[in-house]
Coordinates of C-alpha atoms in Angstrom, one line a residue:
M28 CA -7.2 -8.4 5.5
K29 CA -7.4 -11.5 7.4
K30 CA -11.0 -12.2 6.8
N31 CA -10.9 -11.4 3.0
K32 CA -7.1 -12.9 1.9
L33 CA -7.0 -13.0 -1.4
T34 CA -6.4 -16.4 -3.3
Y35 CA -3.9 -14.3 -5.4
I36 CA -2.3 -10.8 -5.8
A37 CA -2.3 -9.3 -8.9
K38 CA 0.4 -6.4 -8.5
I39 CA 3.1 -5.1 -10.2
A40 CA 5.2 -2.3 -8.6
L41 CA 7.6 -0.5 -10.9
L42 CA 10.5 1.2 -8.8
A43 CA 11.4 4.3 -10.6
G44 CA 15.2 4.5 -10.7
L45 CA 15.9 1.0 -10.1
P46 CA 16.7 -1.7 -12.9
A47 CA 14.4 -4.5 -11.5
I48 CA 10.6 -4.9 -11.1
M49 CA 8.9 -6.0 -8.0
F50 CA 5.9 -8.3 -8.3
S51 CA 3.5 -10.8 -7.1
S52 CA 2.3 -13.4 -9.4
C53 CA -1.2 -14.1 -10.8
K54 CA -3.4 -17.0 -11.0
K55 CA -2.7 -19.3 -13.6
D56 CA -5.7 -18.4 -15.6
D57 CA -5.1 -14.8 -15.8
V58 CA -3.6 -13.5 -19.4
V59 CA -2.3 -10.3 -19.9
A60 CA -3.4 -9.4 -23.8
N61 CA -0.2 -7.1 -24.2
P62 CA 2.3 -7.5 -21.5
P63 CA 4.9 -5.1 -20.8
T64 CA 8.4 -5.2 -22.4
P65 CA 10.6 -6.9 -19.5
V66 CA 13.1 -4.6 -17.7
T67 CA 16.7 -5.9 -18.5
T68 CA 18.0 -7.2 -15.2
T69 CA 20.7 -9.3 -14.0
G70 CA 18.5 -12.0 -13.1
T71 CA 19.7 -12.1 -9.5
V72 CA 17.3 -12.4 -6.8
S73 CA 18.0 -11.4 -3.3
A74 CA 16.2 -11.0 0.0
V75 CA 16.4 -7.0 1.2
S76 CA 15.0 -8.1 4.5
G77 CA 13.2 -10.7 6.6
L78 CA 14.1 -14.0 7.1
G79 CA 11.2 -16.0 5.4
N80 CA 9.0 -16.9 8.0
A81 CA 6.3 -14.8 10.0
G82 CA 6.8 -12.5 13.1
F83 CA 7.9 -9.2 14.0
A84 CA 11.5 -7.9 14.8
N85 CA 13.2 -5.2 13.7
G86 CA 16.9 -4.6 13.1
A87 CA 19.2 -5.7 10.6
A88 CA 18.4 -7.6 7.7
S89 CA 19.7 -11.1 9.3
V90 CA 17.2 -10.4 12.1
A91 CA 14.1 -8.5 11.0
L92 CA 10.9 -10.3 10.6
F93 CA 7.8 -9.5 9.1
S94 CA 4.1 -10.8 8.5
Y95 CA 2.4 -11.0 5.3
P96 CA 4.0 -7.5 3.7
T97 CA 1.6 -6.2 1.3
G98 CA 2.4 -3.2 -0.3
I99 CA 5.9 -1.4 -1.0
T100 CA 7.2 1.9 -2.2
L101 CA 10.1 4.0 -2.4
D102 CA 10.6 7.5 -0.5
A103 CA 12.6 10.2 -1.8
A104 CA 15.6 9.3 -0.3
G105 CA 15.6 5.5 -1.5
N106 CA 14.4 4.0 1.5
L107 CA 11.7 1.2 1.0
L108 CA 8.1 1.5 3.0
V109 CA 6.2 -1.4 3.7
A110 CA 2.7 -2.3 4.9
D111 CA 3.2 -5.2 6.9
Q112 CA -0.4 -6.2 7.0
F113 CA -0.5 -9.0 9.3
N114 CA 1.7 -6.7 12.0
N115 CA -0.8 -3.6 11.4
Q116 CA 2.3 -1.6 11.0
I117 CA 4.0 0.5 8.3
R118 CA 7.5 -0.5 8.2
K119 CA 10.7 1.1 6.9
I120 CA 13.7 -0.2 5.6
V121 CA 17.1 2.0 5.3
T122 CA 19.7 0.9 3.2
T123 CA 23.3 2.7 4.3
T124 CA 27.0 2.4 3.3
N125 CA 29.8 3.1 5.1
A126 CA 32.1 5.8 3.5
T127 CA 34.9 4.4 4.8
T128 CA 34.6 0.9 4.7
G129 CA 32.0 0.5 2.1
V130 CA 30.1 -1.9 4.2
V131 CA 26.1 -1.7 3.5
T132 CA 23.7 -1.8 6.4
V133 CA 20.2 -2.8 5.6
T134 CA 18.1 -1.7 8.8
A135 CA 14.0 -2.3 9.2
S136 CA 12.3 0.1 11.7
T137 CA 8.6 0.6 12.5
L138 CA 7.2 4.2 11.0
A139 CA 3.9 3.7 12.7
G140 CA 1.5 1.5 14.1
T141 CA 1.1 -1.2 17.0
L142 CA 1.1 -5.2 16.6
A143 CA -2.6 -5.0 17.8
S144 CA -5.1 -3.4 15.2
G145 CA -6.8 -0.8 16.0
S146 CA -7.7 2.8 14.5
S147 CA -6.0 5.5 16.6
N148 CA -4.4 8.5 15.4
A149 CA -1.0 10.1 16.6
T150 CA 0.3 13.5 17.4
A151 CA 4.2 12.3 16.9
I152 CA 6.6 10.0 16.0
G153 CA 6.5 6.9 17.6
T154 CA 4.3 3.7 17.7
I155 CA 1.0 5.3 19.2
A156 CA -1.1 5.2 16.4
S157 CA -2.8 1.6 15.1
F158 CA -4.1 0.3 12.0
N159 CA -5.9 -2.9 10.8
N160 CA -4.5 -4.9 8.0
P161 CA -2.8 -2.3 6.2
S162 CA -2.4 -3.3 2.5
G163 CA -1.0 -0.3 0.3
V164 CA 1.4 2.6 0.7
A165 CA 2.4 5.5 -1.2
V166 CA 4.5 8.7 -0.8
D167 CA 3.9 12.3 -2.3
A168 CA 6.2 15.1 -3.5
T169 CA 6.5 16.3 0.1
G170 CA 7.3 13.1 1.8
N171 CA 4.0 12.4 3.3
V172 CA 2.9 8.8 3.6
Y173 CA -0.3 7.7 2.5
V174 CA -1.9 4.3 3.8
A175 CA -4.7 2.1 2.6
D176 CA -6.2 0.9 5.6
F177 CA -7.6 -2.1 4.7
G178 CA -9.7 -3.3 7.7
N179 CA -10.5 0.4 8.8
N180 CA -11.9 1.2 5.6
Q181 CA -9.8 4.4 6.0
I182 CA -7.0 6.2 3.9
R183 CA -4.5 7.5 6.6
K184 CA -1.8 10.0 6.3
I185 CA 1.6 9.9 8.3
A186 CA 3.3 13.3 8.2
S187 CA 7.1 13.8 8.1
T188 CA 6.4 14.9 11.9
G189 CA 5.1 11.5 12.6
A190 CA 1.7 12.6 13.0
V191 CA -0.7 9.9 11.8
T192 CA -4.0 11.4 10.5
T193 CA -7.2 9.9 8.8
L194 CA -7.2 11.9 5.4
A195 CA -10.8 9.8 4.0
G196 CA -13.1 6.8 5.5
A197 CA -14.8 5.9 8.8
T198 CA -14.1 2.3 10.2
A199 CA -17.8 1.4 8.8
S200 CA -17.6 0.1 5.4
G201 CA -19.8 1.6 2.3
K202 CA -19.6 3.3 -0.8
V203 CA -20.1 7.3 -0.4
D204 CA -18.2 9.9 -2.0
A205 CA -17.8 12.9 0.3
T206 CA -15.0 14.7 2.4
G207 CA -13.1 13.2 5.0
T208 CA -14.5 10.7 7.3
T209 CA -17.9 11.4 5.7
A210 CA -16.6 9.4 2.5
R211 CA -16.9 5.5 2.9
F212 CA -14.8 2.9 1.4
S213 CA -14.8 -0.8 1.6
G214 CA -11.3 -2.4 1.8
P215 CA -9.2 -0.1 0.3
A216 CA -6.3 -2.2 -0.9
G217 CA -4.0 -0.5 -3.4
I218 CA -2.8 3.2 -3.2
A219 CA -1.0 5.8 -5.7
V220 CA -0.3 9.6 -5.7
N221 CA -0.1 11.8 -8.3
A222 CA 3.2 13.3 -7.8
T223 CA 2.3 16.3 -10.0
T224 CA -0.9 17.1 -8.6
G225 CA -0.9 15.5 -5.1
D226 CA -4.1 13.5 -5.7
I227 CA -4.4 10.0 -4.3
Y228 CA -6.1 7.1 -6.1
V229 CA -7.4 4.0 -4.5
A230 CA -8.2 0.7 -5.4
D231 CA -11.7 -0.1 -3.6
F232 CA -11.4 -3.5 -3.4
N233 CA -14.8 -4.7 -1.8
N234 CA -16.7 -1.7 -4.0
H235 CA -14.8 -2.8 -7.3
V236 CA -13.8 0.7 -8.1
I237 CA -11.2 3.5 -8.5
R238 CA -11.3 6.3 -6.0
K239 CA -9.7 9.5 -6.1
V240 CA -9.0 11.4 -2.8
T241 CA -7.9 14.9 -3.1
A242 CA -5.5 16.1 -0.3
A243 CA -7.9 18.1 1.4
G244 CA -9.6 14.7 1.6
V245 CA -12.4 14.9 -1.1
V246 CA -13.4 11.7 -2.3
T247 CA -14.9 11.2 -5.8
T248 CA -15.1 7.9 -8.1
V249 CA -13.2 7.6 -11.0
A250 CA -14.3 4.6 -12.7
G251 CA -16.3 1.2 -11.9
N252 CA -19.8 0.4 -10.7
G253 CA -20.3 -3.1 -9.1
A254 CA -18.0 -6.1 -9.9
G255 CA -17.7 -7.3 -13.7
N256 CA -15.5 -7.2 -16.7
V257 CA -16.5 -4.1 -18.7
D258 CA -14.5 -1.8 -20.8
G259 CA -15.9 1.7 -20.4
T260 CA -16.0 5.5 -19.0
G261 CA -16.0 6.5 -15.7
T262 CA -18.9 4.5 -13.7
A263 CA -19.7 2.6 -16.8
A264 CA -16.8 0.5 -16.6
K265 CA -16.8 -2.6 -14.1
F266 CA -13.9 -4.1 -12.0
N267 CA -13.8 -7.3 -10.2
G268 CA -11.9 -6.7 -6.7
P269 CA -9.5 -4.1 -7.8
R270 CA -6.2 -4.7 -5.7
G271 CA -3.1 -3.0 -7.3
I272 CA -2.8 0.8 -8.5
A273 CA 0.0 2.7 -9.9
I274 CA 0.3 5.9 -12.0
N275 CA 2.5 6.4 -14.9

């Protein structure tokens, strides 16, 4: 998203099972008519991983570096997955506790992607695949990881084997409801998976719409039709640069 860097991020990620909310702030003029009830927390904020300066490094929390981490989610094992946007990678943060000493270790690694931007797929675990400013990440019930590949205008899939494929979209931007690479997106930013149906929902930023992608790659438009602020049903509604998305 280097060429389309947002002036603000308005996304709240509710992490199931954790007594906390991870969030990014909105611009000051944004008003939520019915703000959610705050989740009770200790009020203590701590860094999970990263040193606060941009860069790239895997390893322990004390040495790991990220560059504009944008999307986050948890997998079934409680590992944190991160769309490390400017590093063009999907990173994985694993927390382990030594059963004998009780010492907690946090380690960051690369799940997929290289530092160089690209759109290549991969057939096995490793960093052979390439992404272009990945912005959102989500996990389905069987452990498949889905990526909103913002710069490539695609929805990518990372299987448990490490194989990376393109589920929907082509590198050329557009707005086309179709199947697989015949469909078109324009800057897909946020992504979420319905745990029951396996359907994937996408905040299609530059198209100002919410899209749905089935596990078979069939893309349809759920809501929105051009930039605006209109409440309505389906394409009668209007959004302006939808960025984050979640399913209750």
